[in-house]
Coordinates of C-alpha atoms in Angstrom, one line a residue:
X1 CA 8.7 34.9 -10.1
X2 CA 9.6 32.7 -7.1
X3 CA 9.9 29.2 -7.4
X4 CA 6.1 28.2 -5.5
X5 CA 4.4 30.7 -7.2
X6 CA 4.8 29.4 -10.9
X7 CA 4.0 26.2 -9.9
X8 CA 0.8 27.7 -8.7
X9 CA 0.5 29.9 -12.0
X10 CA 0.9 26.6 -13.7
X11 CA -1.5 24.8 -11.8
X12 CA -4.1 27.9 -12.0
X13 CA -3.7 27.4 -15.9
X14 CA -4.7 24.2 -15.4
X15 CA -7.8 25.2 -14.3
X16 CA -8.7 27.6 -17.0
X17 CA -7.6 25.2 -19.4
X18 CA -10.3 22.4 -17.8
X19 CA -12.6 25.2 -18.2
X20 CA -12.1 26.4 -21.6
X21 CA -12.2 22.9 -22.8
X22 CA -15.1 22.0 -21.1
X23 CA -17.0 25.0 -23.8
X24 CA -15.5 23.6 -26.9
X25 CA -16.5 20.9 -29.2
X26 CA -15.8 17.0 -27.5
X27 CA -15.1 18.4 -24.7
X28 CA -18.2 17.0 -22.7
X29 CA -16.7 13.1 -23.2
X30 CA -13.4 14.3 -21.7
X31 CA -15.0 16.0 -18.7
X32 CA -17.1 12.9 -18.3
X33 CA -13.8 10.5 -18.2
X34 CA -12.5 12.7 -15.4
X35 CA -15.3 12.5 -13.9
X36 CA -15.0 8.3 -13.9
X37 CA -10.9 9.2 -12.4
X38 CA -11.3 6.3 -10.8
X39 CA -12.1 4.2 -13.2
X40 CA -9.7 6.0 -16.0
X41 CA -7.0 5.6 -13.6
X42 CA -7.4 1.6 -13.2
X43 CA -7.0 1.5 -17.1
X44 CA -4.6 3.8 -17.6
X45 CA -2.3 1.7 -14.5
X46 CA -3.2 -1.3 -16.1
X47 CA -1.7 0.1 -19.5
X48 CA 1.1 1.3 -17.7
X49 CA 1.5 -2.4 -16.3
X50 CA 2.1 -4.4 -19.6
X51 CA 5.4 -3.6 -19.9
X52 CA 6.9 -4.4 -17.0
X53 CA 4.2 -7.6 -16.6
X54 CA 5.8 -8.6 -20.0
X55 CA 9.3 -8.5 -18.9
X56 CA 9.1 -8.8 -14.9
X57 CA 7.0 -12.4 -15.5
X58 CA 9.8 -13.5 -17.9
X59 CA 12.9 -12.5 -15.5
X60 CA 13.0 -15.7 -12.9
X61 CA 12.2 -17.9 -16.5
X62 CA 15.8 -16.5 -18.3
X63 CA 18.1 -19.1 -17.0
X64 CA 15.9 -22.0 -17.8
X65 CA 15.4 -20.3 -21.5
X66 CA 18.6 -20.7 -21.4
X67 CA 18.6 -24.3 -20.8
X68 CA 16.0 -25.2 -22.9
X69 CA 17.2 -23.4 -25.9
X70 CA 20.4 -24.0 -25.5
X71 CA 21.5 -20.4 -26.2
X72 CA 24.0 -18.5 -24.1
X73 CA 23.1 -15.8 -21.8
X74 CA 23.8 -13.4 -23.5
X75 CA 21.8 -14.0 -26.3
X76 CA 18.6 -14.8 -24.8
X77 CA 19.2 -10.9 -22.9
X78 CA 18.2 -10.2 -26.2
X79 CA 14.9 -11.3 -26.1
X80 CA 14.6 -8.3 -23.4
X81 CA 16.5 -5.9 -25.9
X82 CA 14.4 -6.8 -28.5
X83 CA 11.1 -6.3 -26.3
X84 CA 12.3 -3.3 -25.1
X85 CA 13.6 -1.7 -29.0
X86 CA 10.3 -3.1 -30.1
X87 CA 8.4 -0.8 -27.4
X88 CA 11.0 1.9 -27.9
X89 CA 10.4 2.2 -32.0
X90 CA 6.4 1.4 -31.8
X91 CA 6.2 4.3 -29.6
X92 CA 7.4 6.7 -32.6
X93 CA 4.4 5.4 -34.8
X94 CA 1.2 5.1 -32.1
X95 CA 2.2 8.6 -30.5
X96 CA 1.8 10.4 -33.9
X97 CA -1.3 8.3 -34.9
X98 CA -2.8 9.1 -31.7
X99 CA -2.4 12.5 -32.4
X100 CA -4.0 12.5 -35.7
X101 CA -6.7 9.2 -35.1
X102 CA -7.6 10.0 -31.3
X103 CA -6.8 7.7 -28.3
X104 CA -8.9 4.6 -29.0
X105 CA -8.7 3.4 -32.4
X106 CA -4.4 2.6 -32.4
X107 CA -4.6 1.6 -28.7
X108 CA -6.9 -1.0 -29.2
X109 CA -5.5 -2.0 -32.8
X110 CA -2.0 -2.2 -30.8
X111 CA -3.6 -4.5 -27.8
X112 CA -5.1 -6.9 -30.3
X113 CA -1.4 -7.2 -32.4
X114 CA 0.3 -8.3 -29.0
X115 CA -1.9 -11.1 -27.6
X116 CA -1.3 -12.3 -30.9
X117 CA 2.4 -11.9 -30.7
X118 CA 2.4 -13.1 -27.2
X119 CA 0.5 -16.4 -28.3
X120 CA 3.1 -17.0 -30.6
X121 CA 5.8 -16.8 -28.0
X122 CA 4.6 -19.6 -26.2
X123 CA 5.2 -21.7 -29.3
X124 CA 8.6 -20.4 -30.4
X125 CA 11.0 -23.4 -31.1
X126 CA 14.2 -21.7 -31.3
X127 CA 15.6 -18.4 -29.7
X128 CA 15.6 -17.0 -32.7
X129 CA 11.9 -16.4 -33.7
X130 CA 11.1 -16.2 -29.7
X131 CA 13.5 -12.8 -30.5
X132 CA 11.4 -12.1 -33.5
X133 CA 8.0 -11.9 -32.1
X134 CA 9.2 -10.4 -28.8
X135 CA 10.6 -7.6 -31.3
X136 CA 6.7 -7.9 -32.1
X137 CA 5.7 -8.2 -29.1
X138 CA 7.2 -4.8 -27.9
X139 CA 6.3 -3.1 -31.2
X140 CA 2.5 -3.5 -30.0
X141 CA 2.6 -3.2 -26.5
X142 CA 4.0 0.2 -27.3
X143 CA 0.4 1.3 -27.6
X144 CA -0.6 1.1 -24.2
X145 CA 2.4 3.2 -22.9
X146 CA 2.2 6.0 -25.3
X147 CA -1.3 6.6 -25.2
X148 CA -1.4 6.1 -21.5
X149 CA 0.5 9.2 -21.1
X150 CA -1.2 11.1 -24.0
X151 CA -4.8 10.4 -22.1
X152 CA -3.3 12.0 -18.9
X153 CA -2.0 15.0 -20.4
X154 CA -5.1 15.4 -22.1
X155 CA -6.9 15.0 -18.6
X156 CA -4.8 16.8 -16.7
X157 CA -2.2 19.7 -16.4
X158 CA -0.1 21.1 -13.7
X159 CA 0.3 19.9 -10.2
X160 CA -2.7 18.0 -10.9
X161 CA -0.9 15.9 -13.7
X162 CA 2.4 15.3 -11.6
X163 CA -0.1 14.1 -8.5
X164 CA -2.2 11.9 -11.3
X165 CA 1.1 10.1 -12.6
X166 CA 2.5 9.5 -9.1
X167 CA -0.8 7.7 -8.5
X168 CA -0.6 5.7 -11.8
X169 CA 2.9 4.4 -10.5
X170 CA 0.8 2.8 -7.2
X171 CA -1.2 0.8 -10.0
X172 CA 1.4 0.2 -12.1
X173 CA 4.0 -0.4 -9.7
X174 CA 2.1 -3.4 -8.5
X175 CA 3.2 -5.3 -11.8
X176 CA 6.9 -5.4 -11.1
X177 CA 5.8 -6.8 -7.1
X178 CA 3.3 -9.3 -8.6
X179 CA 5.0 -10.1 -11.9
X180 CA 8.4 -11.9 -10.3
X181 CA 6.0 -13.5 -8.0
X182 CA 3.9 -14.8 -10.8
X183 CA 6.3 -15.8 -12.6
X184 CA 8.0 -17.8 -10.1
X185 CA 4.9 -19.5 -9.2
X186 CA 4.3 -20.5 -13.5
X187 CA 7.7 -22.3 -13.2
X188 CA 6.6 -24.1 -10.4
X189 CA 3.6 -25.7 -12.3
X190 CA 5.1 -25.5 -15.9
X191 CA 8.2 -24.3 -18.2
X192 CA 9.3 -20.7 -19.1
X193 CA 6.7 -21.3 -22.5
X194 CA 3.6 -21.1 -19.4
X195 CA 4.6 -17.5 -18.7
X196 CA 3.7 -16.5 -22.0
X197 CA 0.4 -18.1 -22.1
X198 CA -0.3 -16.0 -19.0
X199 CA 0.5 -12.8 -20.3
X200 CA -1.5 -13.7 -23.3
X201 CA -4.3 -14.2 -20.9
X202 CA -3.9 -11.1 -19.3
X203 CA -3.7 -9.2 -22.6
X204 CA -6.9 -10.3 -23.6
X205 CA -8.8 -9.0 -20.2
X206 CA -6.8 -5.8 -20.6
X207 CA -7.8 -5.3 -24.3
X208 CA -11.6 -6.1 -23.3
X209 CA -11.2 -3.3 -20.8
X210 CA -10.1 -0.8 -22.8
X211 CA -13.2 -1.7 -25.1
X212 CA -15.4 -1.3 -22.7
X213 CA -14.8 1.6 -20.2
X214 CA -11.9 3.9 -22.3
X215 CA -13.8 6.5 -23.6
X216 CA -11.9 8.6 -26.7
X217 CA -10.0 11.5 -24.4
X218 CA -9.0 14.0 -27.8
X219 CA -11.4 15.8 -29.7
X220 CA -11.6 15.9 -33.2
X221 CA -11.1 20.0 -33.0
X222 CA -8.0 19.2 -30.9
X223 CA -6.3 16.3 -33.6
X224 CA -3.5 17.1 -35.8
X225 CA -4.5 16.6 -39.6
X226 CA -1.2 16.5 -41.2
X227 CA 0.5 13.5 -42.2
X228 CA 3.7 11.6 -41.4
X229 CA 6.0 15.1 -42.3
X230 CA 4.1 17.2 -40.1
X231 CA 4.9 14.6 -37.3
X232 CA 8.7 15.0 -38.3
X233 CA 8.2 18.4 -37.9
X234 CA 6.3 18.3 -34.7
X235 CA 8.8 16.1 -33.1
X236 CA 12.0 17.9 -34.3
X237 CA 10.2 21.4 -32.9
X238 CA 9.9 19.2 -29.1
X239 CA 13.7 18.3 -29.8
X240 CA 14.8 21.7 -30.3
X241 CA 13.3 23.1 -27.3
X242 CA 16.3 22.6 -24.8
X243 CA 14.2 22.1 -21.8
X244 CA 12.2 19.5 -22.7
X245 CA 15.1 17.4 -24.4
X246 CA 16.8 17.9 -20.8
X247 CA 13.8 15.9 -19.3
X248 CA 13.5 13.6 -21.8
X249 CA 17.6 12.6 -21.8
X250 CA 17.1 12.6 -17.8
X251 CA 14.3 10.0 -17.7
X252 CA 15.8 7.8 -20.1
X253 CA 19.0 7.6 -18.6
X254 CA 17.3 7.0 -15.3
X255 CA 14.9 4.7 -16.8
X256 CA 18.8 2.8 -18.2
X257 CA 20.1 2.3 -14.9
X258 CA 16.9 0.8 -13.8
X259 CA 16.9 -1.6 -16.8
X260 CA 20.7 -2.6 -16.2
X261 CA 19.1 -3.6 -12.7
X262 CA 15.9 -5.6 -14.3
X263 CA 18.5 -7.2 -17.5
X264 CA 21.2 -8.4 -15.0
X265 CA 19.3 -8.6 -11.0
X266 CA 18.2 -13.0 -12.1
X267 CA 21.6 -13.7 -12.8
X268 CA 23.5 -11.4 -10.5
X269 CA 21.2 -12.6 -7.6
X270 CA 20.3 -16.3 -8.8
X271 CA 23.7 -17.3 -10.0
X272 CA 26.3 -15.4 -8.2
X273 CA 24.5 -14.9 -5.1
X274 CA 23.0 -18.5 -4.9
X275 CA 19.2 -17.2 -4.8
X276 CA 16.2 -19.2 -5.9
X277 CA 14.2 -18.1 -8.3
X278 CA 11.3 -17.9 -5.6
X279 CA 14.2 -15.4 -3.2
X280 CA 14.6 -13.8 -6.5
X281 CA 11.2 -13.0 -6.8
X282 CA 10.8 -11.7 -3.4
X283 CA 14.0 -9.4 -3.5
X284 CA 12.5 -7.8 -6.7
X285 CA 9.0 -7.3 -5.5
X286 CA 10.5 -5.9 -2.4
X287 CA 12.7 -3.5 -4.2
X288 CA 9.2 -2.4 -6.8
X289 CA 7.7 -1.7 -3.2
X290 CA 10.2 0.8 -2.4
X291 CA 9.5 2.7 -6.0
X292 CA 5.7 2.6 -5.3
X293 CA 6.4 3.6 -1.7
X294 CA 8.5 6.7 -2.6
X295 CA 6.5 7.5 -6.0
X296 CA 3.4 7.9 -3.4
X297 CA 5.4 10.1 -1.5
X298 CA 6.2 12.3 -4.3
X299 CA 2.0 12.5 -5.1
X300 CA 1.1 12.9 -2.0
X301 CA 3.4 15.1 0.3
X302 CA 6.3 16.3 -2.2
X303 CA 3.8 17.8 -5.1
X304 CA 2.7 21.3 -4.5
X305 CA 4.9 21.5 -1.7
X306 CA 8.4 20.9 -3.4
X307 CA 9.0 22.0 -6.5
X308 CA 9.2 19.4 -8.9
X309 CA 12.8 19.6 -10.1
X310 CA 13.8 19.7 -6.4
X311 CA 12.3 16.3 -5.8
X312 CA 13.6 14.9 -9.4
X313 CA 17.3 16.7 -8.7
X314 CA 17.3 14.5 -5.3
X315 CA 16.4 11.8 -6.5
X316 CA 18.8 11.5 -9.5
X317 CA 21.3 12.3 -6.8
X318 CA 20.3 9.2 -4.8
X319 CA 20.3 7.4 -7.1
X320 CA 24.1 8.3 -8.2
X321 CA 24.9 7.4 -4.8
X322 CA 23.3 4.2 -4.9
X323 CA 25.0 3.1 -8.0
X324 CA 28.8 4.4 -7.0
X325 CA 27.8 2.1 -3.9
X326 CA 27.0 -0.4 -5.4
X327 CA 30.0 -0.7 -8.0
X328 CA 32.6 0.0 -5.0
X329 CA 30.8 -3.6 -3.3
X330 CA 31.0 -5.5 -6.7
X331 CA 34.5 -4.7 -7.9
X332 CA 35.4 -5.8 -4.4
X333 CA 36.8 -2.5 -2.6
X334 CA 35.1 -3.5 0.8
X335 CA 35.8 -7.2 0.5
X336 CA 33.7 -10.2 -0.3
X337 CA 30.6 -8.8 0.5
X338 CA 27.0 -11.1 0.4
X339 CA 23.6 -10.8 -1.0
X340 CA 22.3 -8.5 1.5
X341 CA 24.1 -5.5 1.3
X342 CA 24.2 -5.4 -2.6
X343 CA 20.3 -6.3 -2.4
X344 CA 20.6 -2.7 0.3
X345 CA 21.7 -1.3 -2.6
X346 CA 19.4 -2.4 -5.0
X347 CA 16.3 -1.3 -3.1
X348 CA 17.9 2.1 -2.9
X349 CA 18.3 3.0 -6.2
X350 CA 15.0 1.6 -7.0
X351 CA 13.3 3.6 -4.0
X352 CA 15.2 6.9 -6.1
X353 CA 13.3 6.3 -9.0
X354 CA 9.9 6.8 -7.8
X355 CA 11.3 10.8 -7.5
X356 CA 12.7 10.4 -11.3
X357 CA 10.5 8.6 -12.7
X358 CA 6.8 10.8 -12.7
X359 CA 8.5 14.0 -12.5
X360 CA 10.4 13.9 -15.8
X361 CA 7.3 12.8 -16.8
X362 CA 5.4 15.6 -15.8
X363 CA 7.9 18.6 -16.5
X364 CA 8.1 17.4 -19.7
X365 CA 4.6 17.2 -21.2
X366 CA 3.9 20.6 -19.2
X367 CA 5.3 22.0 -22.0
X368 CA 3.6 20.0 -25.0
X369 CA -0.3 20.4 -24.4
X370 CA -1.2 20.2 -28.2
X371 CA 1.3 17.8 -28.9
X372 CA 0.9 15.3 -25.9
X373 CA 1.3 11.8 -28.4
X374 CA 4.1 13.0 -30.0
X375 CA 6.1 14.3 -26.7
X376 CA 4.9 10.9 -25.0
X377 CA 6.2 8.5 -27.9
X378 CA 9.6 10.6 -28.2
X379 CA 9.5 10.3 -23.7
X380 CA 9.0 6.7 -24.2
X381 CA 11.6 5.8 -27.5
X382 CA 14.3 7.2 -25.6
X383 CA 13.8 5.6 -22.2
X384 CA 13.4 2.4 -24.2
X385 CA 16.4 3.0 -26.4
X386 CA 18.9 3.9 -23.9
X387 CA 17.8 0.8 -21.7
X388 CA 17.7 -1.4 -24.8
X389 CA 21.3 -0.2 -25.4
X390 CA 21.9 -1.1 -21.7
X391 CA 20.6 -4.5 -21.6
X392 CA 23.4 -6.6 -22.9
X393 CA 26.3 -4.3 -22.2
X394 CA 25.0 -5.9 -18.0
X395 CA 25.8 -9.2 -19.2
X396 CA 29.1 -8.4 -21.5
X397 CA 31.8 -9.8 -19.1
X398 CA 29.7 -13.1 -18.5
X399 CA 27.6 -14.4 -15.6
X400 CA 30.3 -14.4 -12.4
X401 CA 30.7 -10.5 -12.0
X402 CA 27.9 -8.0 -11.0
X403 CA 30.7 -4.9 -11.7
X404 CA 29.3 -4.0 -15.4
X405 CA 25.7 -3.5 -14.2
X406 CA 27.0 -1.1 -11.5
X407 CA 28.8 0.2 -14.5
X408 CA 26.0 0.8 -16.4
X409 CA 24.0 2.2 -13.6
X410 CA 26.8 4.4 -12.2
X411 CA 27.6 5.5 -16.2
X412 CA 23.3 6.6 -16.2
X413 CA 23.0 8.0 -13.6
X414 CA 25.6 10.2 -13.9
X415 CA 24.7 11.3 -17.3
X416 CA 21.1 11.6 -16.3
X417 CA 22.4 14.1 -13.1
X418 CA 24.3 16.3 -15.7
X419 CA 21.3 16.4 -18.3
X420 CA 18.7 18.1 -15.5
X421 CA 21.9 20.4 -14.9
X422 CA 22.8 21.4 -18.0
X423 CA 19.8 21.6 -20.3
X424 CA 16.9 21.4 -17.7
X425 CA 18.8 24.7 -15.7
X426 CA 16.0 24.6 -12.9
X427 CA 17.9 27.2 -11.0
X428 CA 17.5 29.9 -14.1
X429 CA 13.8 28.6 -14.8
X430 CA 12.5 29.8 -11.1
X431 CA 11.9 33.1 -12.6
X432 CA 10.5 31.6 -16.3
X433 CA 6.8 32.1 -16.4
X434 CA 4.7 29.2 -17.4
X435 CA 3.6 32.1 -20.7
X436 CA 6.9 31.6 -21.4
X437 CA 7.7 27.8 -21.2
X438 CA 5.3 27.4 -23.1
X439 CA 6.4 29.8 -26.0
X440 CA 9.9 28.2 -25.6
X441 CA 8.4 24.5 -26.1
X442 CA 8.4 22.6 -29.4
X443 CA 4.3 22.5 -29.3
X444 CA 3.5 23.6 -32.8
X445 CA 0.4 25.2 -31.6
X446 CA 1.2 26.6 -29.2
X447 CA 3.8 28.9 -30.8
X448 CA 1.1 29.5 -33.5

C-alpha cells in the first residue's frame, strides 16, 4: 500500500474507532471532552508545561545555587538529574495506575505531592535535601506528563493525534519562552529560593484546574484490571515489538541532546560567553520559539501531507547536522568563534526538534490504543533517563569548554538517526497495513 494511503487507512480507523466508542459504555464523557478541545487542550498544554516550567525557571538561578550553597557545578547539575530521574521513574508507576484507576484520580494525587515537594524546595538548607525533594519533586510531576499523553491517545488516533500533539507543543512550548524569562525577572526581585515559591504557586492553579474542567477520559470497560505483573507484562509485550521500541529509543535520544543543551546552555552562554542571566533568558526563549514555530509547522502543513516518518527522518537529520556544527565551533576548528554563531547553532537544533519531538510521539502510541498509560510512561522513562544520564556528562570537563555538550548532542543524535533506521525501517513499513501494525504491537488487547 503506498505510503499516503495508510496514513489515510489509519486516519479512517480513527474515525470508526470515535464512532464505536461513542456506542459503548463511558463513552458519552469522552465524546463530551472532545467536544470541550479547546478547553482539554489548555489543560493538557498546561500539564505538558510543568516540566519544563520546573526546570527552565531554575536554569538562570544555577550559578547563584551555586554560590549560595557553596557546592560545585557539577553537583548542583544534579539537582536537574535528579528532577529529571525523578520524572523518568514516576512515569513507570502513574502510567500503569492510570491504566487500571482512570485518568483523574493519580493525576491529581500526583499534582498535590509536588506543590508539596516544591514548597519544600524553597526552604532546603543544603544541596543535599534541595536534591532530595527535587528527586520528589520529579517523582510527582511525572503525573502530569504521562497522563497528558494517555488523555490524547484516548481522544484521538491517527492524523488527528499527530495534529493534536503538534498543537499541545504551541501551549507547552510557551513554558520554555516564558520560564527563562521568569526566572530572570525572580532573581531580580529575590534569590534562587523565590523561583521555587513561584512554581509552587503555579502548581496550585494548575492542580485547581485539573479539578475543575478534566473530566475522566477512560472508561471503566476500557481499564486494565490486573495488578502490578500484568503491567510487567504489558510493558515487556510494547518492548518486544521492534517498531515501537525504534520510536521510543529515537525520542529519547533526541529528547538527550536537547537536555545536554538545557543542563549546560547557563553556563556555556553565562560563563564562557559572558551573557547575563537576563541575555540568557532571551537566547533560550528565542531558541523555544523556533521549536514551537517548526512544531506548528509539522501540525499544520506537514501532517497529512508528509508522511510522518519523513518529517521525523528530517528532522533527526537536522538536527545531526546542527550538533556536528556545533562541536566543530567549540573544539575550535574554525577559530575562536563568539556567542552568536554557537547561539545559530543552538536555535537550529532546537527548531529540529519540533519535527522529532510529536512525531515519535505519535507513531508510537498509534500502535498501543489499549495500552496508551503504559506506552506513555515507558515514552516518557526513557526520554527522561537518557537525558538524566546526559545531564552531568555536559558539565564533566568543567565550566570553560562547551565541547562535551556538542559531544553529547552529536553522540544523540546520531544514535537517535540510526534507531528510526534500523528498528523503525519506515522504507519496509510503506507497504504495512495499519491491520497489521497493530497485530505486530505489544498492545495486549489488541493481539487478543
Amino acid at each position: 500500500m503506498p505510503e499516503r494511503g495508510c496514513q489515510d487507512a489509519q486516519d479512517t480507523r480513527g474515525h470508526i474507532s470515535t464512532t464505536a466508542d461513542a456506542k459503548a459504555p463511558g463513552a458519552a464523557a469522552t465524546a463530551a471532552v472532545r467536544r470541550t478541545s479547546l478547553l482539554v487542550t489548555l489543560v493538557l498544554g498546561g500539564l505538558t508545561a510543568l516540566p519544563p516550567l520546573s526546570m527552565d525557571m531554575y536554569l538562570p538561578a544555577l550559578p547563584e545555587v551555586t554560590d549560595a550553597l557553596r557546592s560545585p557545578a557539577a553537583t548542583v547539575q544534579l539537582t536537574l538529574t535528579a528532577c529529571l530521574a525523578g520524572m523518568a521513574l514516576g512515569q513507570l508507576v502513574v502510567g500503569p495506575m492510570s491504566d487500571k484507576w482512570g485518568r483523574r484520580r493519580p493525576l491529581l494525587i500526583g499534582m498535590i505531592v509536588y506543590v508539596l515537594a516544591t514548597a519544600v524546595c524553597a526552604f532546603a538548607p543544603n544541596v543535599e535535601l534541595l536534591i532530595g525533594f527535587r528527586l520528589l519533586q520529579g517523582l510527582a510531576g511525572a503525573a502530569g506528563i504521562v497522563i497528558a499523553r494517555a488523555v490524547v491517545r484516548d481522544l484521538y488516533d491517527g492524523v488527528e493525534m499527530a495534529r493534536f500533539f503538534s498543537t499541545l507543543m504551541l501551549i507547552s512550548g510557551v513554558a520554555p519562552v516564558v520560564a527563562p524569562l521568569i526566572g530572570g525577572q525572580v532573581l531580580r526581585l529575590t534569590d534562587w529560593r523565590g523561583v521555587f515559591a513561584v512554581l509552587t504557586v503555579i502548581g496550585v492553579l494548575l492542580t485547581a484546574v485539573v479539578w475543575k474542567w478534566l473530566h475522566e477520559t477512560l472508561p471503566a470497560d476500557r481499564r486494565h484490571s490486573g495488578g502490578v505483573g500484568e503491567a510487567l507484562r504489558t510493558m515487556g509485550g510494547l518492548l518486544r515489538d521492534r517498531v515501537f521500541t525504534g520510536y521510543m529509543l529515537a525520542g529519547g535520544l533526541a529528547f538527550a541532546a536537547l537536555f545536554a543543551y538545557i543542563s549546560a546552555s547557563p553556563f556555556v552562554v553565562q560563563e564562557i560567553y559572558g551573557a547575563s542571566p537576563q541575555t540568557f533568558s532571551l537566547l533560550f526563549g528565542l531558541n523555544s520559539v523556533g521549536l514551537v514555530v517548526v512544531g506548528q509547522i509539522n501540525g499544520k502543513l506537514l501532517v497529512g501531507r508528509v508522511s510522518l516518518d519523513k518529517a521525523l527522518g528530517f528532522g533527526l537529520a537536522v538536527i545531526t547536522l546542527a550538533a556536528t556544527a556545533l562541536l566543530l565551533m567549540t573544539s575550535g576548528v574554525f577559530g575562536e568563534v563568539g556567542l552568536a554563531p554557537i547561539a545559530a547553532g543552538l536555535f537550529v537544533l532546537m527548531s529540529a526538534m519540533g519535527l522529532a519531538m510529536p512525531n515519535t510521539n505519535a507513531q508510537a502510541l498509534m500502535r498501543t490504543p489499549n495500552a496508551a498509560g503504559s506506552a506513555s510512561a515507558l515514552l516518557g522513562t526513557s526520554s527522561f533517563l537518557v537525558g538524566a544520564v546526559a545531564s552531568p556528562l555536559v558539565g564533566i570537563a568543567g565550566e570553560a569548554t562547551a565541547v562535551p555538550m556538542a559531544v553529547v548532542q552529536l553522540a544523540s543524535a546520531v544514535a537517535a538517526l540510526l534507531c528510526f533506521l534500523l528498528l523503525c525501517r519506515p522504507w519496509q513499513r510503506k507497504r504495512e497495513s495499519p491491520a497489521a501494525a497493530a497485530g505486530a504491537s505489544g498492545d495486549p488487547a489488541r493481539q487478543k
